[in-house]
Short mmCIF file of C-alpha atoms in Angstrom, two decimals:
data_model
loop_
_atom_site.label_atom_id
_atom_site.label_comp_id
_atom_site.label_asym_id
_atom_site.label_seq_id
_atom_site.Cartn_x
_atom_site.Cartn_y
_atom_site.Cartn_z
CA MET A 11 -8.39 -49.46 25.73
CA CYS A 12 -9.31 -48.44 29.89
CA LEU A 13 -9.54 -51.84 31.55
CA SER A 14 -11.07 -51.43 34.93
CA ILE A 15 -10.13 -54.98 36.75
CA PRO A 16 -9.67 -54.44 40.37
CA SER A 17 -6.45 -55.48 41.68
CA LYS A 18 -5.86 -56.65 45.28
CA VAL A 19 -2.98 -55.00 47.06
CA THR A 20 -0.59 -57.56 48.74
CA HIS A 21 2.43 -55.41 49.72
CA ILE A 22 3.11 -51.66 50.81
CA ASP A 23 6.71 -50.34 50.89
CA GLU A 24 5.78 -47.14 52.79
CA GLU A 25 9.31 -46.20 51.85
CA SER A 26 8.52 -45.25 48.37
CA ASN A 27 4.79 -45.58 48.82
CA VAL A 28 5.11 -48.32 46.04
CA CYS A 29 2.78 -51.14 46.95
CA THR A 30 2.43 -54.59 44.72
CA VAL A 31 -1.02 -55.60 43.17
CA ASP A 32 -1.92 -59.11 41.95
CA THR A 33 -4.16 -58.00 38.50
CA MET A 34 -5.95 -62.20 37.93
CA GLY A 35 -2.60 -63.76 38.93
CA VAL A 36 -0.64 -60.78 37.37
CA GLU A 37 1.37 -58.81 39.66
CA ARG A 38 2.99 -55.19 39.33
CA LYS A 39 3.92 -52.25 41.59
CA ALA A 40 2.25 -49.09 41.60
CA SER A 41 2.26 -45.88 43.86
CA LEU A 42 0.27 -44.88 45.84
CA ASP A 43 1.23 -40.98 46.11
CA LEU A 44 -2.88 -40.44 44.55
CA ILE A 45 -4.79 -42.22 46.89
CA ASP A 46 -6.24 -39.67 49.51
CA GLN A 47 -7.40 -42.84 52.03
CA PRO A 48 -5.85 -45.63 53.90
CA VAL A 49 -5.01 -48.49 51.91
CA VAL A 50 -3.76 -51.89 53.33
CA ILE A 51 -3.25 -55.16 52.41
CA GLY A 52 -5.96 -56.88 51.08
CA ASP A 53 -7.65 -53.82 49.64
CA TYR A 54 -9.42 -53.55 46.19
CA VAL A 55 -7.82 -50.60 43.67
CA LEU A 56 -8.37 -49.52 40.49
CA ILE A 57 -4.16 -49.01 38.51
CA HIS A 58 -3.81 -46.78 35.37
CA ILE A 59 -0.98 -46.22 34.14
CA GLY A 60 1.17 -47.53 37.16
CA PHE A 61 -0.88 -45.33 39.66
CA ALA A 62 -3.38 -46.69 41.94
CA MET A 63 -6.34 -44.53 41.22
CA ASN A 64 -8.74 -45.02 44.01
CA LYS A 65 -9.66 -47.71 46.50
CA ILE A 66 -12.79 -50.04 45.32
CA ASP A 67 -15.42 -50.64 47.59
CA GLU A 68 -15.43 -54.10 48.26
CA GLU A 69 -19.32 -54.34 49.67
CA ASP A 70 -20.28 -51.32 46.36
CA ALA A 71 -18.88 -54.01 44.29
CA LEU A 72 -20.36 -56.84 45.95
CA ALA A 73 -24.03 -55.12 46.28
CA SER A 74 -23.84 -54.10 42.47
CA LEU A 75 -23.11 -58.07 41.66
CA GLU A 76 -25.78 -59.33 44.16
CA VAL A 77 -28.19 -56.56 41.88
CA TYR A 78 -27.59 -58.37 38.72
CA ARG A 79 -27.99 -62.39 40.91
CA GLU A 80 -31.18 -60.75 41.89
CA ILE A 81 -32.55 -59.57 38.73
CA ILE A 82 -31.31 -62.80 36.31
CA GLU A 83 -33.42 -65.21 39.38
CA LYS A 84 -36.06 -62.74 38.93
CA MET A 85 -35.63 -63.05 34.73
CA GLU A 86 -35.89 -67.07 35.18
CA GLU A 87 -38.69 -67.10 37.24
CA GLU A 88 -40.45 -64.44 34.72
CA ASP A 89 -39.11 -66.98 31.61
CA ARG A 90 -40.40 -69.64 33.91
CA ARG A 91 -43.97 -68.55 34.24
CA GLN A 92 -43.65 -67.51 30.36
CA ALA A 93 -42.33 -71.55 29.45
CA ILE A 94 -45.08 -72.90 31.31
CA LEU A 95 -47.92 -70.39 29.93
CA GLU A 96 -46.27 -71.06 26.30
CA ASP A 97 -46.76 -74.65 27.60
CA ASP A 98 -49.50 -74.48 27.98
CA ASN A 99 -50.62 -73.05 24.69
CA CYS A 100 -48.49 -74.99 22.53
CA PRO A 101 -50.62 -76.22 19.32
CA ASN A 102 -47.97 -79.05 19.24
CA ARG A 103 -49.81 -80.96 22.28
CA GLY A 104 -51.83 -83.45 21.33
CA MET B 24 -17.92 -60.35 54.83
CA SER B 25 -17.74 -62.36 52.06
CA ASP B 26 -14.60 -62.79 50.32
CA LEU B 27 -14.41 -60.86 47.41
CA GLN B 28 -12.77 -63.34 44.56
CA LEU B 29 -11.22 -61.75 41.83
CA LYS B 30 -12.93 -63.97 39.44
CA ASP B 31 -16.25 -63.92 40.93
CA LEU B 32 -15.81 -60.06 40.08
CA TYR B 33 -14.52 -60.29 36.61
CA ASP B 34 -16.73 -62.82 35.96
CA GLY B 35 -19.66 -61.26 37.21
CA PHE B 36 -19.97 -58.27 35.13
CA ARG B 37 -19.37 -59.83 31.61
CA ASP B 38 -22.01 -62.53 32.61
CA PRO B 39 -24.22 -62.91 29.52
CA ASP B 40 -26.85 -63.96 31.56
CA THR B 41 -26.69 -60.38 33.34
CA ILE B 42 -26.52 -58.76 30.02
CA LYS B 43 -29.56 -60.60 28.62
CA ALA B 44 -31.51 -59.61 31.85
CA PHE B 45 -30.26 -56.40 30.39
CA LYS B 46 -31.72 -56.41 27.66
CA LYS B 47 -35.20 -57.38 28.66
CA ILE B 48 -35.45 -54.95 31.13
CA ILE B 49 -34.22 -52.59 28.46
CA ASP B 50 -36.75 -53.96 25.61
CA GLU B 51 -39.42 -53.19 27.63
CA ASP B 52 -38.70 -49.97 29.35
CA ALA B 53 -37.86 -48.31 24.84
CA LYS B 54 -41.57 -49.33 24.11
CA LYS B 55 -42.71 -46.70 26.42
CA LEU B 56 -40.26 -44.40 25.14
CA GLU B 57 -42.29 -41.34 23.23
CA HIS B 58 -39.30 -40.53 20.75
CA PRO B 59 -36.00 -42.34 20.15
CA ILE B 60 -33.29 -41.59 21.79
CA ASN B 61 -29.58 -41.42 21.31
CA ILE B 62 -26.86 -41.30 23.76
CA MET B 63 -23.04 -40.26 23.14
CA GLU B 64 -20.76 -42.16 25.35
CA VAL B 65 -18.04 -39.74 25.45
CA CYS B 66 -15.11 -42.12 26.97
CA GLY B 67 -13.13 -44.30 23.82
CA GLY B 68 -13.21 -47.02 26.33
CA HIS B 69 -16.76 -47.16 26.64
CA THR B 70 -16.89 -47.05 22.54
CA HIS B 71 -14.40 -50.14 22.38
CA THR B 72 -16.53 -52.27 24.90
CA ILE B 73 -20.11 -50.91 23.23
CA MET B 74 -18.38 -52.14 19.74
CA LYS B 75 -16.73 -55.10 21.21
CA TYR B 76 -19.74 -57.03 23.43
CA GLY B 77 -21.93 -55.97 19.63
CA ILE B 78 -24.31 -53.99 22.41
CA PRO B 79 -26.29 -52.17 19.22
CA GLN B 80 -27.60 -54.95 17.96
CA LEU B 81 -28.64 -55.99 21.89
CA LEU B 82 -30.94 -52.34 21.51
CA PRO B 83 -33.91 -51.98 20.49
CA ASP B 84 -34.52 -49.88 17.20
CA ASN B 85 -34.89 -46.69 19.10
CA ILE B 86 -31.82 -46.37 21.11
CA ASN B 87 -28.78 -45.40 19.25
CA PHE B 88 -25.58 -44.62 20.33
CA VAL B 89 -23.47 -41.37 19.21
CA HIS B 90 -19.65 -42.28 19.48
CA GLY B 91 -18.49 -38.88 21.40
CA PRO B 92 -14.81 -37.34 21.09
CA GLY B 93 -13.45 -39.18 24.30
CA CYS B 94 -10.02 -40.66 22.74
CA PRO B 95 -7.13 -38.82 23.86
CA VAL B 96 -5.03 -39.17 21.11
CA CYS B 97 -7.82 -39.11 18.56
CA ILE B 98 -8.23 -35.51 19.64
CA MET B 99 -4.64 -34.08 19.26
CA PRO B 100 -4.08 -32.18 16.27
CA LYS B 101 -1.48 -32.11 13.88
CA GLU B 102 0.24 -29.22 15.19
CA ARG B 103 1.10 -30.67 19.11
CA ILE B 104 2.33 -33.65 16.54
CA ASP B 105 4.22 -31.48 15.27
CA HIS B 106 5.83 -29.91 17.90
CA ALA B 107 6.77 -33.58 19.36
CA TYR B 108 8.35 -34.62 16.14
CA VAL B 109 10.62 -31.27 16.85
CA LEU B 110 11.33 -31.76 20.37
CA SER B 111 12.02 -35.73 19.43
CA MET B 112 14.77 -34.78 16.45
CA GLN B 113 16.68 -32.13 18.58
CA GLU B 114 20.30 -34.45 19.88
CA ASP B 115 19.87 -34.41 23.14
CA VAL B 116 16.20 -35.33 23.76
CA ILE B 117 14.77 -38.38 24.60
CA LEU B 118 10.48 -37.83 24.17
CA VAL B 119 8.85 -39.95 25.73
CA THR B 120 5.25 -40.76 25.17
CA LEU B 121 2.20 -42.50 26.22
CA GLY B 122 -0.37 -45.47 24.50
CA ASP B 123 -0.60 -45.17 20.43
CA MET B 124 0.29 -41.35 20.58
CA ILE B 125 4.06 -42.36 18.45
CA LYS B 126 1.64 -43.56 16.13
CA VAL B 127 -0.40 -40.81 14.27
CA PRO B 128 0.55 -38.82 11.85
CA GLY B 129 1.46 -34.71 12.08
CA SER B 130 2.45 -33.08 9.04
CA ASN B 131 5.83 -34.24 8.98
CA GLY B 132 5.11 -37.94 9.92
CA SER B 133 4.37 -39.91 13.37
CA LEU B 134 6.77 -40.18 15.78
CA GLN B 135 7.41 -43.75 15.09
CA ASP B 136 8.55 -41.66 11.49
CA ALA B 137 10.64 -39.56 13.45
CA ARG B 138 12.77 -43.33 15.39
CA SER B 139 12.99 -44.72 12.11
CA LYS B 140 15.23 -40.96 11.33
CA GLY B 141 17.24 -41.21 14.78
CA ALA B 142 14.90 -40.09 16.86
CA ASP B 143 15.02 -41.19 20.62
CA VAL B 144 11.57 -41.53 20.64
CA ARG B 145 10.16 -43.71 23.84
CA PHE B 146 6.59 -45.53 24.60
CA VAL B 147 6.37 -45.85 28.36
CA TYR B 148 3.41 -47.48 30.37
CA SER B 149 3.58 -44.60 32.97
CA PRO B 150 5.24 -41.39 33.47
CA LEU B 151 6.70 -42.65 36.61
CA ASP B 152 9.04 -44.71 34.03
CA CYS B 153 10.62 -41.28 33.23
CA LEU B 154 12.47 -41.10 36.28
CA LYS B 155 14.26 -44.22 35.24
CA ILE B 156 15.36 -43.03 32.10
CA ALA B 157 16.19 -40.10 33.02
CA ASN B 158 18.34 -41.32 36.09
CA GLU B 159 20.06 -43.75 33.12
CA ASN B 160 20.62 -40.59 30.46
CA LYS B 161 21.72 -37.89 32.73
CA ASP B 162 23.42 -35.92 29.57
CA LYS B 163 19.72 -36.19 27.42
CA LYS B 164 16.80 -34.16 28.35
CA ILE B 165 14.01 -35.97 28.95
CA VAL B 166 10.45 -34.71 27.23
CA PHE B 167 7.51 -36.11 28.64
CA PHE B 168 4.66 -35.60 25.76
CA ALA B 169 1.43 -35.66 28.35
CA ILE B 170 -1.26 -36.30 26.99
CA GLY B 171 -5.02 -37.58 28.33
CA PHE B 172 -7.83 -36.26 30.01
CA GLU B 173 -8.88 -35.62 33.92
CA THR B 174 -7.69 -39.56 34.36
CA THR B 175 -3.71 -38.66 33.13
CA THR B 176 -3.63 -35.76 34.18
CA PRO B 177 -3.22 -36.60 37.87
CA MET B 178 -0.37 -38.97 37.23
CA THR B 179 1.91 -36.05 35.36
CA ALA B 180 1.14 -33.84 38.25
CA ALA B 181 2.72 -36.64 40.58
CA LEU B 182 5.63 -36.91 38.49
CA MET B 183 6.09 -32.92 37.92
CA ASP B 184 6.12 -33.10 42.33
CA THR B 185 8.36 -36.32 42.43
CA VAL B 186 11.21 -34.13 40.18
CA ILE B 187 10.90 -30.96 42.26
CA LYS B 188 11.13 -32.77 45.27
CA GLN B 189 13.88 -35.15 43.98
CA ASP B 190 15.10 -31.98 42.35
CA ILE B 191 15.36 -34.32 39.20
CA LYS B 192 17.08 -31.73 36.51
CA ASN B 193 16.67 -33.20 33.10
CA ILE B 194 12.94 -33.89 33.16
CA TYR B 195 10.27 -31.37 30.81
CA PHE B 196 7.08 -31.33 30.87
CA HIS B 197 4.96 -31.07 26.77
CA ILE B 198 1.70 -30.50 28.21
CA ASN B 199 -1.54 -32.07 26.26
CA HIS B 200 -4.41 -32.23 28.80
CA VAL B 201 -7.85 -31.77 28.02
CA THR B 202 -10.83 -31.85 29.91
CA VAL B 203 -14.55 -33.23 29.55
CA PRO B 204 -17.06 -31.00 29.89
CA GLU B 205 -16.02 -28.18 27.97
CA VAL B 206 -16.14 -30.23 24.86
CA MET B 207 -19.06 -32.08 25.46
CA ARG B 208 -20.77 -28.19 25.65
CA GLU B 209 -18.62 -27.29 22.69
CA LEU B 210 -20.79 -30.29 21.37
CA ILE B 211 -24.48 -29.47 22.25
CA ASP B 212 -23.58 -25.90 21.78
CA SER B 213 -21.84 -26.01 18.52
CA ARG B 214 -24.97 -28.82 17.30
CA ASP B 215 -26.84 -25.94 18.05
CA GLU B 216 -25.66 -23.51 15.53
CA HIS B 217 -25.73 -26.50 12.61
CA VAL B 218 -29.10 -27.93 13.64
CA ASP B 219 -30.43 -28.33 10.10
CA SER B 220 -26.87 -30.17 9.05
CA TYR B 221 -26.80 -32.85 11.46
CA ASN B 222 -28.90 -36.10 11.87
CA HIS B 223 -27.89 -37.62 15.41
CA GLN B 224 -29.25 -35.36 18.57
CA ILE B 225 -27.51 -36.27 21.12
CA ASP B 226 -30.71 -36.99 24.30
CA ALA B 227 -28.16 -38.42 27.03
CA PHE B 228 -24.38 -38.88 27.75
CA LEU B 229 -22.83 -42.07 28.92
CA GLY B 230 -20.48 -40.55 32.16
CA PRO B 231 -16.63 -41.76 31.44
CA SER B 232 -15.56 -44.44 33.80
CA HIS B 233 -11.87 -43.22 34.73
CA VAL B 234 -12.67 -39.26 33.89
CA SER B 235 -14.51 -39.70 36.82
CA VAL B 236 -13.52 -41.46 39.13
CA ILE B 237 -11.05 -38.55 39.69
CA SER B 238 -13.04 -35.74 39.06
CA GLY B 239 -16.47 -37.43 40.66
CA SER B 240 -19.42 -37.00 38.63
CA LYS B 241 -20.16 -33.30 39.61
CA ILE B 242 -18.22 -32.50 37.13
CA TYR B 243 -21.52 -33.55 34.62
CA GLU B 244 -23.85 -31.46 36.54
CA GLU B 245 -24.57 -28.41 34.32
CA PHE B 246 -25.91 -30.96 31.49
CA PRO B 247 -29.30 -31.89 33.37
CA ARG B 248 -29.88 -28.96 34.72
CA ASP B 249 -28.55 -26.44 32.17
CA TYR B 250 -28.82 -27.97 28.73
CA LYS B 251 -32.03 -30.95 29.60
CA LYS B 252 -29.61 -34.13 29.15
CA PRO B 253 -29.34 -36.89 31.44
CA VAL B 254 -25.96 -38.17 32.20
CA VAL B 255 -25.31 -41.83 33.55
CA VAL B 256 -21.89 -42.18 34.72
CA ALA B 257 -20.77 -45.42 33.20
CA GLY B 258 -18.36 -48.77 34.01
CA PHE B 259 -16.04 -50.38 31.28
CA GLU B 260 -18.22 -53.63 31.79
CA PRO B 261 -20.12 -54.09 29.35
CA VAL B 262 -23.33 -55.32 32.16
CA ASP B 263 -21.90 -51.59 33.58
CA VAL B 264 -23.01 -50.06 29.85
CA MET B 265 -25.63 -52.09 29.66
CA GLN B 266 -27.34 -51.23 33.29
CA SER B 267 -26.33 -47.47 32.26
CA ILE B 268 -28.46 -47.42 29.33
CA SER B 269 -30.81 -49.15 31.10
CA MET B 270 -30.73 -46.14 34.01
CA ILE B 271 -30.99 -43.71 31.00
CA VAL B 272 -34.33 -44.84 29.46
CA LYS B 273 -36.42 -45.16 32.66
CA GLN B 274 -35.28 -41.18 32.97
CA PHE B 275 -36.91 -40.67 29.82
CA ILE B 276 -39.99 -42.22 30.36
CA GLU B 277 -40.40 -41.48 34.05
CA ASN B 278 -39.99 -37.97 32.98
CA ARG B 279 -36.74 -37.32 34.82
CA CYS B 280 -33.99 -35.77 33.56
CA GLU B 281 -30.75 -36.19 37.13
CA LEU B 282 -27.34 -36.99 36.70
CA GLU B 283 -26.78 -40.34 38.41
CA ILE B 284 -23.68 -42.53 39.20
CA GLU B 285 -23.47 -46.20 37.93
CA TYR B 286 -20.04 -46.92 38.79
CA LYS B 287 -20.62 -46.53 42.11
CA ARG B 288 -18.10 -48.86 43.12
CA LEU B 289 -15.51 -46.79 41.98
CA VAL B 290 -17.16 -43.29 41.20
CA SER B 291 -17.90 -40.83 44.18
CA TYR B 292 -19.80 -36.92 43.43
CA ASP B 293 -16.56 -35.17 45.13
CA GLY B 294 -14.40 -38.02 43.11
CA ASN B 295 -10.48 -38.02 44.20
CA LYS B 296 -9.86 -35.09 46.09
CA LYS B 297 -6.09 -35.67 45.96
CA ALA B 298 -5.43 -36.41 43.06
CA GLN B 299 -7.56 -32.72 42.20
CA ASP B 300 -5.74 -30.58 44.40
CA LEU B 301 -2.59 -31.87 43.11
CA ILE B 302 -3.21 -31.28 39.61
CA ASN B 303 -4.12 -27.60 40.88
CA ILE B 304 -0.99 -26.81 42.13
CA TYR B 305 0.62 -27.44 39.22
CA PHE B 306 -1.89 -26.71 36.16
CA GLU B 307 -4.27 -23.78 34.88
CA LYS B 308 -6.50 -23.49 32.06
CA ILE B 309 -5.53 -22.61 29.07
CA SER B 310 -7.71 -19.99 27.14
CA LEU B 311 -7.84 -22.34 23.87
CA PHE B 312 -7.55 -25.87 22.81
CA LYS B 313 -7.40 -26.92 19.31
CA TRP B 314 -8.57 -30.62 19.09
CA ARG B 315 -8.56 -31.99 16.12
CA GLY B 316 -11.65 -32.44 13.91
CA LEU B 317 -12.92 -29.60 16.43
CA GLY B 318 -11.33 -26.78 16.02
CA ASN B 319 -10.25 -24.48 19.10
CA ILE B 320 -12.42 -25.30 22.53
CA LYS B 321 -12.44 -22.75 25.41
CA ASP B 322 -10.71 -23.51 28.45
CA SER B 323 -10.64 -26.62 27.35
CA GLY B 324 -6.51 -27.11 27.89
CA LEU B 325 -4.34 -27.00 30.33
CA LYS B 326 -0.86 -26.19 30.92
CA LEU B 327 2.25 -25.81 33.87
CA ARG B 328 1.58 -22.45 35.71
CA ASP B 329 3.81 -20.24 35.21
CA GLU B 330 5.80 -20.29 38.58
CA TYR B 331 7.13 -24.30 37.42
CA ALA B 332 8.20 -22.72 33.97
CA LYS B 333 11.42 -23.89 33.63
CA TYR B 334 9.79 -27.74 33.60
CA ASP B 335 7.86 -25.99 30.64
CA ALA B 336 9.19 -26.95 27.05
CA GLU B 337 7.06 -25.55 24.85
CA VAL B 338 9.04 -22.01 26.76
CA ILE B 339 12.49 -23.48 26.30
CA TYR B 340 12.09 -24.41 22.92
CA LYS B 341 9.17 -21.73 22.03
CA ASP B 342 11.77 -20.56 19.18
CA ILE B 343 11.79 -24.23 17.42
CA LEU B 344 8.76 -24.79 18.05
CA PRO B 345 6.34 -24.45 14.77
CA ILE B 346 2.94 -22.32 14.81
CA ALA B 347 1.67 -22.89 11.52
CA GLN B 348 -1.90 -23.83 11.55
CA ILE B 349 -2.62 -27.10 9.62
CA GLU B 350 -5.82 -28.41 8.18
CA ASP B 351 -6.94 -31.99 8.64
CA HIS B 352 -6.96 -34.23 5.59
CA LYS B 353 -9.98 -33.09 2.98
CA LEU B 354 -11.66 -36.70 2.75
CA CYS B 355 -11.35 -37.38 6.33
CA ILE B 356 -14.71 -37.02 8.25
CA CYS B 357 -13.21 -37.70 12.00
CA GLY B 358 -14.56 -34.13 12.60
CA ASP B 359 -18.01 -35.15 12.27
CA ILE B 360 -17.27 -38.82 13.71
CA LEU B 361 -15.65 -36.77 17.19
CA ARG B 362 -18.64 -34.42 16.97
CA GLY B 363 -21.37 -37.35 16.60
CA MET B 364 -22.82 -36.23 12.80
CA ALA B 365 -21.73 -39.18 11.53
CA SER B 366 -20.68 -42.61 11.62
CA PRO B 367 -17.42 -44.17 11.03
CA PRO B 368 -19.17 -46.11 7.90
CA GLU B 369 -20.43 -42.91 6.39
CA CYS B 370 -16.78 -41.79 5.58
CA THR B 371 -15.85 -42.05 1.86
CA ILE B 372 -11.72 -43.71 2.54
CA PHE B 373 -12.86 -45.77 6.04
CA GLY B 374 -11.88 -49.16 5.47
CA THR B 375 -10.18 -48.36 2.07
CA ALA B 376 -7.50 -45.49 1.85
CA CYS B 377 -8.09 -45.54 5.92
CA LYS B 378 -7.70 -48.32 8.08
CA PRO B 379 -5.52 -48.89 11.05
CA SER B 380 -2.22 -49.88 8.68
CA THR B 381 -2.56 -46.88 7.38
CA PRO B 382 -4.61 -44.38 9.11
CA ILE B 383 -5.43 -41.01 7.67
CA GLY B 384 -7.57 -40.04 10.49
CA SER B 385 -7.28 -39.99 14.34
CA CYS B 386 -9.76 -42.33 14.92
CA MET B 387 -8.66 -44.47 12.99
CA VAL B 388 -4.78 -44.34 14.87
CA SER B 389 -5.86 -45.40 18.24
CA SER B 390 -8.30 -48.82 18.89
CA GLU B 391 -10.05 -46.49 21.73
CA GLY B 392 -11.30 -44.09 18.32
CA ALA B 393 -14.56 -45.56 16.79
CA CYS B 394 -12.68 -46.21 13.62
CA ALA B 395 -10.40 -48.46 14.51
CA ALA B 396 -13.35 -49.95 17.17
CA TYR B 397 -15.96 -50.72 13.84
CA TYR B 398 -13.17 -51.57 11.77
CA LYS B 399 -12.20 -53.94 14.33
CA TYR B 400 -15.06 -55.51 15.13
CA GLY B 401 -17.81 -53.74 12.59
CA ASN B 402 -18.93 -57.56 11.35
CA LEU B 403 -22.14 -55.59 10.05
CA LEU B 404 -20.35 -53.89 7.75
#
């Protein structure tokens, strides 16, 4: 299965163009030969079969998360409203 | 900018509340659909996510999945596996490959069977591992049996690049790289020809994740434009898939037909230019590549360019590689499954004669295959 867990670059060997990455606590090495933009320590990359395929835009990732949070907050608000309406109409209310 | 914690990102994309929130949005929007829509996920990684997280059960009845041909192991025809088998049986050859390829049966057996007969077949996690094997076995010929879509092609090209730059004398390539837009086109066209014989229309596509990281979303432009099929490039996490479905449904209810990217954190319109350039240096299209179950598809495969023929195992071993065409197993309906015309449980040998321990068809061999995913996660059966 192709996983797409972001890996954080922790070390770069410029001579071999190989970086060391941390993926959820697992450390391994990956080639930077396919990366078409500068990579520095602390960047997030996607690793696939021994190569960094692309940088993961930190801002984009955070923005995506923010979208989800907004949805949840919105839904929760609707849920709350729905719950109040249902409560108003609750047949068990004496 | 706040620090991005890996855990936040990871959990965020699997968060049940977020998935449920998307479910509510999709449920509401789906009520406005004029007709049911069938979404083909092209990529095996998506099939796996969809089955693992039970996404079909979360969706309303008028949104269905059609499982596509996006597993590189599943679509490998027996003829190519037979090539690998013959190569592996050469005394001075070490055959190296990726993934589940080693388990797929050819007409003489699988590479695993070849290994049990004494062949030196090795499974690696990265093509670059060939360098170490070559260095440790200078008296042997290392043949890299290269497989995969646009995702893994640049990695093979990078290995080729290193072999040339370091003047490594004992690494050769057997290329089986295939391309996604051609098979998507074939699926639509061939289904148009058999309009009466299929029961699952393809209305929209979930675009593959990793393929698109390399090639960019631009490779799917023709599908909304010429075929009127929306494409949303989706990430692999369940939240990605749910959000992408929501985007597709919105296109239908808003009467739009577009190419969109959900997986923006990794995919751009143009993709990874460096990887694409490397592919173009070493590879060119071949006129036909046979896909297991689907037959010959025009322009859907790659080969090494002629100037690199001295590294091409298909050229070097031309005289010993079998050329016979082989029919697929009569009872196996992998072809119909890859075409999205049938679902795994519709196969008479699914889960009985054909299961992961004794696969007959390739969709059962790879963990990314639709049959294997149904077998593993399909408690509904």
